Structure formats: C-alpha cells, structure tokens
Short mmCIF file of C-alpha atoms in Angstrom, two decimals:
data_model
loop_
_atom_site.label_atom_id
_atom_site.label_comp_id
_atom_site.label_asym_id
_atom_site.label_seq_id
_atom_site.Cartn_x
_atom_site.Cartn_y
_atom_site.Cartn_z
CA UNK A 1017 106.70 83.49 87.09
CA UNK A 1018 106.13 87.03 88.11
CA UNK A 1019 102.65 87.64 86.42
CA UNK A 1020 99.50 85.71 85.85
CA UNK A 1021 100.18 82.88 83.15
CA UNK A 1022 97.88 80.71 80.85
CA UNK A 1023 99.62 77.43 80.38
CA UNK A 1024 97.89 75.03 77.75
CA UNK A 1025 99.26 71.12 77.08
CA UNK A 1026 98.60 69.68 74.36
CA UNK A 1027 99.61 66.07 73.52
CA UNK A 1028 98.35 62.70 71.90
CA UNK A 1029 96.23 59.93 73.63
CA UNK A 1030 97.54 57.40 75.11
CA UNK A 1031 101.34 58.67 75.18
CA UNK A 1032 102.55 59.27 78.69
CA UNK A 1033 102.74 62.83 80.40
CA UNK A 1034 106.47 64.37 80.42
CA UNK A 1035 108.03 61.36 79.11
CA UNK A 1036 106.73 59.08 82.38
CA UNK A 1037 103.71 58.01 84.22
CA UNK A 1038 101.11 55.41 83.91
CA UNK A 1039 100.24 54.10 80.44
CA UNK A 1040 97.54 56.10 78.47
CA UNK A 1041 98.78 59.04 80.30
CA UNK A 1042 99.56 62.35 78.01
CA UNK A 1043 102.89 63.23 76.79
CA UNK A 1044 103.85 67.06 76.88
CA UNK A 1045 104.31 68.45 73.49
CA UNK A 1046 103.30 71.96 73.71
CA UNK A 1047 103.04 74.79 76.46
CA UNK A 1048 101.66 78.40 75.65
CA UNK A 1049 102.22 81.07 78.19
CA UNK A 1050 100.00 84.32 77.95
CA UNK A 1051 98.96 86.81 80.32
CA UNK A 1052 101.42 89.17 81.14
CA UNK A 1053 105.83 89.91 80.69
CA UNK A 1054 107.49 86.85 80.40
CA UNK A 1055 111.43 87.48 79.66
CA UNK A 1056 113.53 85.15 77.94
CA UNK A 1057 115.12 84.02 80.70
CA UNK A 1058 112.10 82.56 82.56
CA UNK A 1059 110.96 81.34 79.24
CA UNK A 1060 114.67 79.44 78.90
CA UNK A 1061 114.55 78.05 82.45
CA UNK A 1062 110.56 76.71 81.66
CA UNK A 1063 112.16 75.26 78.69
CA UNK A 1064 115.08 73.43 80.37
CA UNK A 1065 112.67 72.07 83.23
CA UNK A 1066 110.66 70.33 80.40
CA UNK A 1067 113.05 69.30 78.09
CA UNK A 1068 113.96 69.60 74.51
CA UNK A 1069 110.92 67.48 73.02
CA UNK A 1070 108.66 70.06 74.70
CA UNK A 1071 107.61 73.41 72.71
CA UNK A 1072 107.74 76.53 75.24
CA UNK A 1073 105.68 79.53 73.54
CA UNK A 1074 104.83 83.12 74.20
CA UNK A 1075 101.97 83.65 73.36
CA UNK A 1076 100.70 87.36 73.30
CA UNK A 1077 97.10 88.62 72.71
CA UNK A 1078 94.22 90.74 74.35
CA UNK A 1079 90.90 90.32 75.10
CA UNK A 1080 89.41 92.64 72.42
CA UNK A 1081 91.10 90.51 70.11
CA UNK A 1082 90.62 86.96 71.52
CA UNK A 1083 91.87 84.00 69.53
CA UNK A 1084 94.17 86.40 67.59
CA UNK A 1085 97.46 87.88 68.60
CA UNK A 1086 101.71 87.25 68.30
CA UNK A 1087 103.78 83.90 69.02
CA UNK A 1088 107.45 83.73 69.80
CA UNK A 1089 108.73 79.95 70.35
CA UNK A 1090 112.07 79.60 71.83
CA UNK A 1091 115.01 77.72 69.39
CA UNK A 1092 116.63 74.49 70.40
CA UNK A 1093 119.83 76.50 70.69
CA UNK A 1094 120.09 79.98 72.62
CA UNK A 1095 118.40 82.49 71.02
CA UNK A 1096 120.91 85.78 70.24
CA UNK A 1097 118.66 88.07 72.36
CA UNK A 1098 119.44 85.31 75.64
CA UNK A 1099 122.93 87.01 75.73
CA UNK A 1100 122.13 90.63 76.26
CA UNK A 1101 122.51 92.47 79.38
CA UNK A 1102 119.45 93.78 79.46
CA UNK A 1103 115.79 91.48 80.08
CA UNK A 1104 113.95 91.29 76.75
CA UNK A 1105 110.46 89.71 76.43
CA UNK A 1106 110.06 88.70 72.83
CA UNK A 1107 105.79 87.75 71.74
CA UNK A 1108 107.35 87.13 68.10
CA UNK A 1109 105.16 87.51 64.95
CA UNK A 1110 101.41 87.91 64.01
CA UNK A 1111 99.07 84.25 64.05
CA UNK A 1112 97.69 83.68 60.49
CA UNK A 1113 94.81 86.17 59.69
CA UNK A 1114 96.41 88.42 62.04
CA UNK A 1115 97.19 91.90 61.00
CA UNK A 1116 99.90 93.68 63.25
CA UNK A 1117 100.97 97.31 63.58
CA UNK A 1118 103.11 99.03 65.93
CA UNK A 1119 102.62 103.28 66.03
CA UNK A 1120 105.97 105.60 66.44
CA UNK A 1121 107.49 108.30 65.09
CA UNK A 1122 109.27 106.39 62.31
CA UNK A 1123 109.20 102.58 61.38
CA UNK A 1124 111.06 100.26 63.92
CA UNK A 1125 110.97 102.65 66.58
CA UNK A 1126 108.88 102.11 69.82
CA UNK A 1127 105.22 102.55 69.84
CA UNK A 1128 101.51 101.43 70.83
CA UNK A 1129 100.94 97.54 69.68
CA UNK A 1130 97.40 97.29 67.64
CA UNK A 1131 96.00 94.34 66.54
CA UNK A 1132 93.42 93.70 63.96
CA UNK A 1133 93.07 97.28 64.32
CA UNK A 1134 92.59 97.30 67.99
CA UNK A 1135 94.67 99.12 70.48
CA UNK A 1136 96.10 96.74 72.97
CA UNK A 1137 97.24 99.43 75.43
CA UNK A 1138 100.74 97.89 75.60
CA UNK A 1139 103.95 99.23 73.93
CA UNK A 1140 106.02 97.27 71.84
CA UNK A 1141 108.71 97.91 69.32
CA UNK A 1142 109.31 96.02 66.14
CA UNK A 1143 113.43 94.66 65.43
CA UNK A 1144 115.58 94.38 63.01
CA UNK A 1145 115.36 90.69 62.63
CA UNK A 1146 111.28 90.71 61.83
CA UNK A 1147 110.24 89.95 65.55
CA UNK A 1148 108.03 92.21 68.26
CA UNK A 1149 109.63 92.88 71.48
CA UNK A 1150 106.92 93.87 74.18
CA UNK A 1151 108.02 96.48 76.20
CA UNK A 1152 105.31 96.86 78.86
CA UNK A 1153 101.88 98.17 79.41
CA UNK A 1154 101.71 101.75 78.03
CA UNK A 1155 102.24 104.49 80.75
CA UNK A 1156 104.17 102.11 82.94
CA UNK A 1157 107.68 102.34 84.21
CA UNK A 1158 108.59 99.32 81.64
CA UNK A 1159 111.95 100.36 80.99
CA UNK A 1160 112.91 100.89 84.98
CA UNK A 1161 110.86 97.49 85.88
CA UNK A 1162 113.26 95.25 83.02
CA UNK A 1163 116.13 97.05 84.99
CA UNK A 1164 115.10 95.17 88.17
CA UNK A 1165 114.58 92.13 86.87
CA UNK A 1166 117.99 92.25 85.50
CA UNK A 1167 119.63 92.02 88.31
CA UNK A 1168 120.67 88.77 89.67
CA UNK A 1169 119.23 88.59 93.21
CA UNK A 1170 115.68 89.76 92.04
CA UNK A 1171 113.38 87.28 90.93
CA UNK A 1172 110.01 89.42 90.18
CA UNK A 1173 109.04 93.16 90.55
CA UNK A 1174 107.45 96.32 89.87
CA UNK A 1175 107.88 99.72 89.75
CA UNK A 1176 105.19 102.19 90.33
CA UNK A 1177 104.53 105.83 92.26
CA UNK A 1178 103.33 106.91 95.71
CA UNK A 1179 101.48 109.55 96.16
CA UNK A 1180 102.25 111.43 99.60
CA UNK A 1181 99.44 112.82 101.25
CA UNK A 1182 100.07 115.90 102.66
CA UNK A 1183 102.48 117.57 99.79
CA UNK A 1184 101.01 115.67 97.59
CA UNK A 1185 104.43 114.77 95.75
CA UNK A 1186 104.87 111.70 93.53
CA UNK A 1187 107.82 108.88 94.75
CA UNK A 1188 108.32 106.30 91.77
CA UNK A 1189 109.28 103.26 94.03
CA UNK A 1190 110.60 99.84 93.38
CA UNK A 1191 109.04 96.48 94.67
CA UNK A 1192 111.41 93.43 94.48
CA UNK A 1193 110.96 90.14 95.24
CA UNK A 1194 114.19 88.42 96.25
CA UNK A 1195 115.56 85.35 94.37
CA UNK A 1196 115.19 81.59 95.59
CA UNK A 1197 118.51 81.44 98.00
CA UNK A 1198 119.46 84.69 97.65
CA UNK A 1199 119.71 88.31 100.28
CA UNK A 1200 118.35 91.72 98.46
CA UNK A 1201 120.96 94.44 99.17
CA UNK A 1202 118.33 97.40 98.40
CA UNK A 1203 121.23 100.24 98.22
CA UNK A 1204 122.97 97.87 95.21
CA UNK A 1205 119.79 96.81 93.54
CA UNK A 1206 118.70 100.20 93.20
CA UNK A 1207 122.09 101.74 91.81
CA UNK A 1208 121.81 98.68 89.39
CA UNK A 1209 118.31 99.75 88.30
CA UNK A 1210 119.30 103.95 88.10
CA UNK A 1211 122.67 102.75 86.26
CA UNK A 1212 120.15 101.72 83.47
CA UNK A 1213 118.30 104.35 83.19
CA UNK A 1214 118.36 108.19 82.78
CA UNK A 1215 117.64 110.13 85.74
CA UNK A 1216 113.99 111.38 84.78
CA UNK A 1217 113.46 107.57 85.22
CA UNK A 1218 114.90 106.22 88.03
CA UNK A 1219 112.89 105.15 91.46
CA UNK A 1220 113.51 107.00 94.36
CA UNK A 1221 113.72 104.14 96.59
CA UNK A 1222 113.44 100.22 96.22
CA UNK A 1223 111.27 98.32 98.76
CA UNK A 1224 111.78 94.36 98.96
CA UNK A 1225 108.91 92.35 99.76
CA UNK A 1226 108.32 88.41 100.24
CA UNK A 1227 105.50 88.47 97.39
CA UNK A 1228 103.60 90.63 95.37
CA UNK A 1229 100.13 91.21 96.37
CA UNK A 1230 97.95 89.51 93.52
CA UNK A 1231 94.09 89.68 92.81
CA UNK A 1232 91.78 86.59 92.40
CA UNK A 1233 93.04 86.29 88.45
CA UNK A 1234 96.62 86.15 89.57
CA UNK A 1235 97.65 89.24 88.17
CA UNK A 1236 99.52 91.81 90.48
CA UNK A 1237 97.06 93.62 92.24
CA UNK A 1238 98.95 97.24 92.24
CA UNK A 1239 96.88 98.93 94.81
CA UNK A 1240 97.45 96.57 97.93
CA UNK A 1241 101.16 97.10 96.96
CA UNK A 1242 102.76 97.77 100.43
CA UNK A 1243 103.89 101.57 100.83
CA UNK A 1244 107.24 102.67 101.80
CA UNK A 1245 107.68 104.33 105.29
CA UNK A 1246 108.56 108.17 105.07
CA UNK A 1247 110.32 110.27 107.84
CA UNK A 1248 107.95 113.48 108.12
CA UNK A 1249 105.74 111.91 105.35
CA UNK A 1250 102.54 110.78 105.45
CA UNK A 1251 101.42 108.41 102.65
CA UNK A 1252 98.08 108.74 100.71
CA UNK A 1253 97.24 104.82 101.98
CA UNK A 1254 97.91 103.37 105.63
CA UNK A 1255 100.07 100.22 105.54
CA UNK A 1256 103.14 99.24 104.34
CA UNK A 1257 106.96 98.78 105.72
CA UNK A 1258 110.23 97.93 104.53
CA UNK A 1259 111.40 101.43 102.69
CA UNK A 1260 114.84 102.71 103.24
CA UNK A 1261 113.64 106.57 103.92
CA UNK A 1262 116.79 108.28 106.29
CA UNK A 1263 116.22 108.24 109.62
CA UNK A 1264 115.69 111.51 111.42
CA UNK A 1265 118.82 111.25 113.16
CA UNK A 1266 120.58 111.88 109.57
CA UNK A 1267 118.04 114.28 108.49
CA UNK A 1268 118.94 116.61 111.60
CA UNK A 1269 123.05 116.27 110.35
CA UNK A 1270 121.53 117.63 106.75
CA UNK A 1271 119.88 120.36 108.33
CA UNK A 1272 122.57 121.14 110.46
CA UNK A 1273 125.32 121.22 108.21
CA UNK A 1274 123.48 123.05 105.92
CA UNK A 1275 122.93 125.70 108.71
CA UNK A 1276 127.02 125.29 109.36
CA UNK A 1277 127.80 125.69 105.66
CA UNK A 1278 125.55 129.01 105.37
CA UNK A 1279 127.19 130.56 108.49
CA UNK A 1280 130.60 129.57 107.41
CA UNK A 1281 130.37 131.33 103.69
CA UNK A 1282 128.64 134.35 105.06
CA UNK A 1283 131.46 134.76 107.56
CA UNK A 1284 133.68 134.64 104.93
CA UNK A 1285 131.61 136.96 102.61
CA UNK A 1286 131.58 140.07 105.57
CA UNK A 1287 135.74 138.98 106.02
CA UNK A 1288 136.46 139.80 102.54
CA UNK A 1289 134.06 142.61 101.75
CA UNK A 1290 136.69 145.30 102.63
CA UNK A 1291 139.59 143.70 101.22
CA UNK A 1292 137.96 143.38 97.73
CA UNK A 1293 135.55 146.27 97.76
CA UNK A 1294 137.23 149.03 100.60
CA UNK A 1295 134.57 151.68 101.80
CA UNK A 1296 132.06 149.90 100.21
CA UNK A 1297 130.08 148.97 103.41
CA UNK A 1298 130.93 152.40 105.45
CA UNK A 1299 127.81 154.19 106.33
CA UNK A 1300 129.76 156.38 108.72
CA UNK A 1301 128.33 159.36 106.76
CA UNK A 1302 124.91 157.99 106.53
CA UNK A 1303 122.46 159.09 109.70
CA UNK A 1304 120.45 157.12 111.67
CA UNK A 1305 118.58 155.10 111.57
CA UNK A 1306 119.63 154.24 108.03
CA UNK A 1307 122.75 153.49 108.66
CA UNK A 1308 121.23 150.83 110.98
CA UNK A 1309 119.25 149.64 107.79
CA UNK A 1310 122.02 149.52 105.01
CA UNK A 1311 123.75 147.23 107.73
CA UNK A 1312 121.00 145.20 108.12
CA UNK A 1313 121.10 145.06 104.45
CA UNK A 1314 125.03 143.94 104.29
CA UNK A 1315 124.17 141.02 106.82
CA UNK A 1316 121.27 139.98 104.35
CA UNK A 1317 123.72 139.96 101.39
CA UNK A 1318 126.37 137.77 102.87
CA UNK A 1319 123.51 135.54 104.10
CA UNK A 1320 122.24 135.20 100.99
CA UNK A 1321 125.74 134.07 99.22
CA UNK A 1322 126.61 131.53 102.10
CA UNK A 1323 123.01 130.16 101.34
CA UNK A 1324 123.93 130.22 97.81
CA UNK A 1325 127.36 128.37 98.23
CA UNK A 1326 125.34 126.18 100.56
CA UNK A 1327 123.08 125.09 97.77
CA UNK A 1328 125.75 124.65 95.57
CA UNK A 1329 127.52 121.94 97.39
CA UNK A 1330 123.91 120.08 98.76
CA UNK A 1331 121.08 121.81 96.15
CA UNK A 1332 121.36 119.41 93.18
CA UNK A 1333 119.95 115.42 94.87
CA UNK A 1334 116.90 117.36 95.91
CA UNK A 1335 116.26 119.19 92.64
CA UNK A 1336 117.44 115.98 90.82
CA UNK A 1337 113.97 114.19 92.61
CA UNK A 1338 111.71 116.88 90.04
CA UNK A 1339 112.64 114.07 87.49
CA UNK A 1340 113.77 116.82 84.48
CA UNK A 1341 116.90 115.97 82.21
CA UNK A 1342 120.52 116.23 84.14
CA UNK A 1343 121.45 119.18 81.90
CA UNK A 1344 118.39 120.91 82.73
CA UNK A 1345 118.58 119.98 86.27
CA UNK A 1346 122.18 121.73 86.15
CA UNK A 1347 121.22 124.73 84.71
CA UNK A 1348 118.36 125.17 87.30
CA UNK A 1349 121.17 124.51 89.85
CA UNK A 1350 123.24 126.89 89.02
CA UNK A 1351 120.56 129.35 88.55
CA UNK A 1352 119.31 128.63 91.72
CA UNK A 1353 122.75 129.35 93.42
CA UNK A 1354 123.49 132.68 90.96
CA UNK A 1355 120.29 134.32 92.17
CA UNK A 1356 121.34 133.87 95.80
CA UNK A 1357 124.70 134.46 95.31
CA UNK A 1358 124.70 137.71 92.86
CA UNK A 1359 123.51 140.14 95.76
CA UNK A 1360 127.08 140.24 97.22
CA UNK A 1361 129.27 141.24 94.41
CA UNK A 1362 126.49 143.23 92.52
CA UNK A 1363 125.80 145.61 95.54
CA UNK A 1364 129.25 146.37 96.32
CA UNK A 1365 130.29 146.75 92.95
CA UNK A 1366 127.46 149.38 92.51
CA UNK A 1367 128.38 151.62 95.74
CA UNK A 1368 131.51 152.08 94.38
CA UNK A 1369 130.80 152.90 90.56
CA UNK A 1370 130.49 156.05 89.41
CA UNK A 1371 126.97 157.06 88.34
CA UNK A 1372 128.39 158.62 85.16
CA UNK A 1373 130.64 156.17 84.35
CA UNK A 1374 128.84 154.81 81.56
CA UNK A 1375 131.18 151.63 80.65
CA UNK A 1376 131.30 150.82 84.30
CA UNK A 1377 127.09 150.80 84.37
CA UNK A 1378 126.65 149.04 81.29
CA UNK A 1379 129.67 146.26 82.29
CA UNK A 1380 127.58 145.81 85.75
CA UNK A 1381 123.86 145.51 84.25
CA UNK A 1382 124.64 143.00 81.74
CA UNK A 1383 126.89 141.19 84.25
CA UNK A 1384 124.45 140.99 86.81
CA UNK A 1385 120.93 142.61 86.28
CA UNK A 1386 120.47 140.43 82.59
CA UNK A 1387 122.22 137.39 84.09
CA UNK A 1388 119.52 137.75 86.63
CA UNK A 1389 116.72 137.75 84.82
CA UNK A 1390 117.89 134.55 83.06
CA UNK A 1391 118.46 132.41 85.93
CA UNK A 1392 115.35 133.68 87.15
CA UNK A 1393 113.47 132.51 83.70
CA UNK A 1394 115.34 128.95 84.14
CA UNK A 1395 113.91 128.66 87.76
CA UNK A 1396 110.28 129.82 86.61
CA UNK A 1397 110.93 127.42 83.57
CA UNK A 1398 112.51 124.27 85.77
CA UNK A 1399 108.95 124.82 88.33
CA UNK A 1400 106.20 125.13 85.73
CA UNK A 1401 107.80 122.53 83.08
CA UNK A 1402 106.45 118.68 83.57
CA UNK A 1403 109.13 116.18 82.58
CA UNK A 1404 107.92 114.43 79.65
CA UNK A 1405 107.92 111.15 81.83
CA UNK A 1406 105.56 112.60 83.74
CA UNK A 1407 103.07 113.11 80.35
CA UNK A 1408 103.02 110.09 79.15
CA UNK A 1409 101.69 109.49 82.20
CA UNK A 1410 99.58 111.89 82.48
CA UNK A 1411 99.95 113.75 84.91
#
C-alpha cells in the first residue's frame, strides 16, 4: 500500500477469521480502506488475497466531514476501468445523507471534491457511468504521480519539487519505490512517466528509493523526502542521494561543443560574407581608428550568428525545463536564435542599400527591424509568463 490505510473487519461471532482458525474466531466479511490513493489495482490484488466472500471497499472521506463521505466496492468480476492503461482510483458514490459536488468549468469535467458543503482539498472528476474518480490532492502533481505508478517495476511513489538554493529554481522530481523482485531502470521509468504527460508536466529527474519516508500516522512525510544530488547545485535541504544529475565530465563536452559549434558557424559566417555581400565589410576608405572598430564590429556579428546556430541545434532541452507549452517553447526558440542570428544578414544588407532606395529600405525594416521586435516581445513574453502549472500551484 503506498499511503496510510484504515482497514476495518467486520464479521459475526463465533464464525472463524478468513475462513480458518480456532472456533469462535471471526470470519472476514468486510474491509474498508481510507486514508489516502488507493488504485484499482492494489484494491484487486487486496481482493484476490482475501477471497471472493470478502467485501474490499474504498472508502473516501475527510476529517471536516467525519462519518460522511464516497464508497466504491470492487465487482466479483473485473471492473471495466481494471483494463485501462492508465492507474485510476475510483471512491464511488455519496453514503446516504451525503450530499456530493465536484466544481469545474462545465459538468463532468475535473474539479475540487466538496462534501456536505465542505471543501475536501482534493480533486476529483465525476464519469460518465455515475461514479467519482479521485484524482489527487489539489495542487499536487496527481496526473505525473498515476504515471509512475503505472509502470510495471514501480510499486509506490511521488512526485514533488526541489527547490535549489542558490538560483533558487524549482526541479519537479520523481520518487519511486521499486517493485517486490523487480530492478528500477530510472532513464525508462522516467520516459514512461513524460510519455504520459505534456511537457509543462513532466519531472526533471526520477530518484528511486528503498521506502518512502513516512510520519508517525503513516502518511508520507514529504519533507524528509531524500533530495537528488546536483552537479554545481546546491539544494535548499542537506541530505539525500540517488539522482541521475550528469556528471561534470559530460557537462564540460556540452560546454565545449557548444564553444566548437559557435567557432565553427562564425568561421563560416566571415567565409561567406564576401561571396554573398562583396565590399560589404571593406573599410579600406574608412580612417583609423574606425576602421579598427567597424572590424571589431564584423567579428561581433559573425559571433553572434554562430551563437545563434549554436542555440539552435542545443537551445531548446534547456528552455524546455521553464515548463511552458511545446509550441510556445518553439516560438521562444526560434526567437531566441533570430535575435542572435539577424545581425549578420541585416548589417550587410544595409551597407550595401542605397539610402534612397525606398523599396530596398522598406523590404529591409520589415524583414528585419519588425521581425526583431517580435522575437524580442516572445522572449520578454516566454521570461515574465508563469506556466499555468506553476499557478495552480501557486507559485
């Protein structure tokens, strides 16, 4: 069970516990489970371990509202919702004298869960065929933590953020707890967990642990979690092991191949600035030291596209980590890259137009000087902009 639990038995006197034991024992007719998410799956396998004459229920309710809440009570056969891909915790329909509502945007559609008028703090979303799913506690990374538990060699988890301490940046990370038997592979539990999800959602890194750290009430006690290890990072808590940051060894390659890729495009820039744009870099009639500057100039422009083709080909997994939408990640991107990249062409183009040459001017500023100004919007836009994950939580 990967949360606290309740678990209740109730039987008649003098029958025998589970079907054996010594006579006037008990015999198990009923478990409730409350306390926390309890997927069908666990629910089935609680089920099978006591047998068909036992009742295994989910019970769901809050302390607010103790003695009312939601029941869901498993079938004798497989219940449709067992053959999904995806972990779903069904807590059923409202106890008598219960009244039930759950708040979104339009009816069936996911929302806060209040009962007898009483916000529960959890969200929960009501189906098609009468019965409330719970999807998590409100503000939590529900959607990314039934991901986990989806996958086969993951038997409990959570997913929650790290805050660094120096740059004070936000990792979402996932803790998973590895199945009886079974070997986590961290790199192919967490593509199975972003493969769920949209990007804006997805942990940064996954972190496998023997056992999740729980307080005296047996619930998960999220701030002895253990913290990932960071190259170059220092964490907001000491403690912790087991992440899967790179070592510094592959950060230097990054760093140098970025370097490599900048000097190779700006080599290539100054090679074909004559042969598209002849005379537009000769400052033979221009005195000194001026001429000095406007070459100093040149060197910054093809510096600035090879670091512009440079973050074309490694800018987007870094920028991808702010947690906005892919397209808007893309169009940030690119903007990123056209602002850094636009000096080259632009400035040549301009030595060699005309002043007078109207078309020419007006072709050039909208190509480049109002392009500019848009990319630069989408960056200013893409810095200041929380993703809405981000405030629901928030922050």
């Amino acid at each position: 069970m990967p949360t606290a639990r309740l678990l209740t038995a109730q039987g008649l006197p003098g029958e025998r516990l589970g079907g054996s034991g010594p006579p006037g024992g008990t015999r198990l007719r009923l478990v409730t489970v409350t306390g926390d998410t309890w997927y069908l799956d666990e629910q089935r396998a609680l089920k099978d371990a006591l047998g068909d004459a036992v009742r295994v229920v989910n019970a769901y309710t809050v302390t607010e509202a103790f003695g009312a809440g939601t029941y869901f009570e498993l079938p004798d056969g497989r219940h449709p919702s067992e053959d999904g891909r995806e972990p779903v915790s069904l807590i059923g329909v409202p106890l008598p004298g219960t009244y039930l509502t759950v708040r979104g945007d339009r009816p069936r559609f996911r929302g806060p869960i209040v009962l007898n008028g009483v916000h529960t703090g959890d969200d929960g979303r009501l189906r098609d065929d009468g019965l409330l799913e719970f999807l998590g506690r409100h503000g939590t990374y529900a959607a990314a933590e039934r991901a986990l538990h989806g996958h086969a060699d993951v038997r409990e988890g959570l997913v929650t953020e790290v805050e660094t301490e120096h740059s004070k940046g936000v990792k979402v990370v996932a803790y998973a707890v590895a199945a009886e038997g079974r070997t986590l592979d961290v790199v192919d539990v967490h593509r199975h967990v972003c493969h769920a999800l949209l990007s804006d959602a997805q942990p940064h890194t996954v972190v496998p642990v023997p056992s999740l750290p729980r307080t005296r009430a047996d619930k998960v006690d999220r701030t002895n979690l253990p913290l990932p290890v960071a190259v170059g990072t220092a964490l907001g808590r000491k403690g912790g092991a087991g992440g899967h940051a790179a070592p510094a060894s592959a950060t230097g390659c990054l760093v140098a191949g970025a370097l490599l890729l900048v000097a190779f495009f700006a080599l290539l820039a100054w090679l074909f600035t004559d042969l598209l744009w002849p005379s537009s870099t000769d400052v033979s009639a221009v005195p000194s030291p001026y001429a000095g500057y406007f070459r100093l100039l040149y060197l910054f422009e093809n510096v600035s596209f090879g670091v512009g083709m440079a973050f074309l080909l490694m800018g987007r997994p870094g920028m991808s980590r702010a947690g906005h939408p892919s397209w808007f990640t893309t169009l940030a991107h690119l903007s990123v890259v056209w602002l850094l990249v636009a000096w080259w062409p632009q400035d040549n183009l301009y030595r060699l137009a005309a002043k007078t040459d109207w078309a020419e001017q007006t072709f050039l500023v909208y190509t480049f000087n109002v392009s500019l100004m848009v990319a630069a919007a989408v960056v200013a836009a893409f810095a200041a902009v929380t993703p809405k994950w981000r405030r629901k939580l928030g922050r």
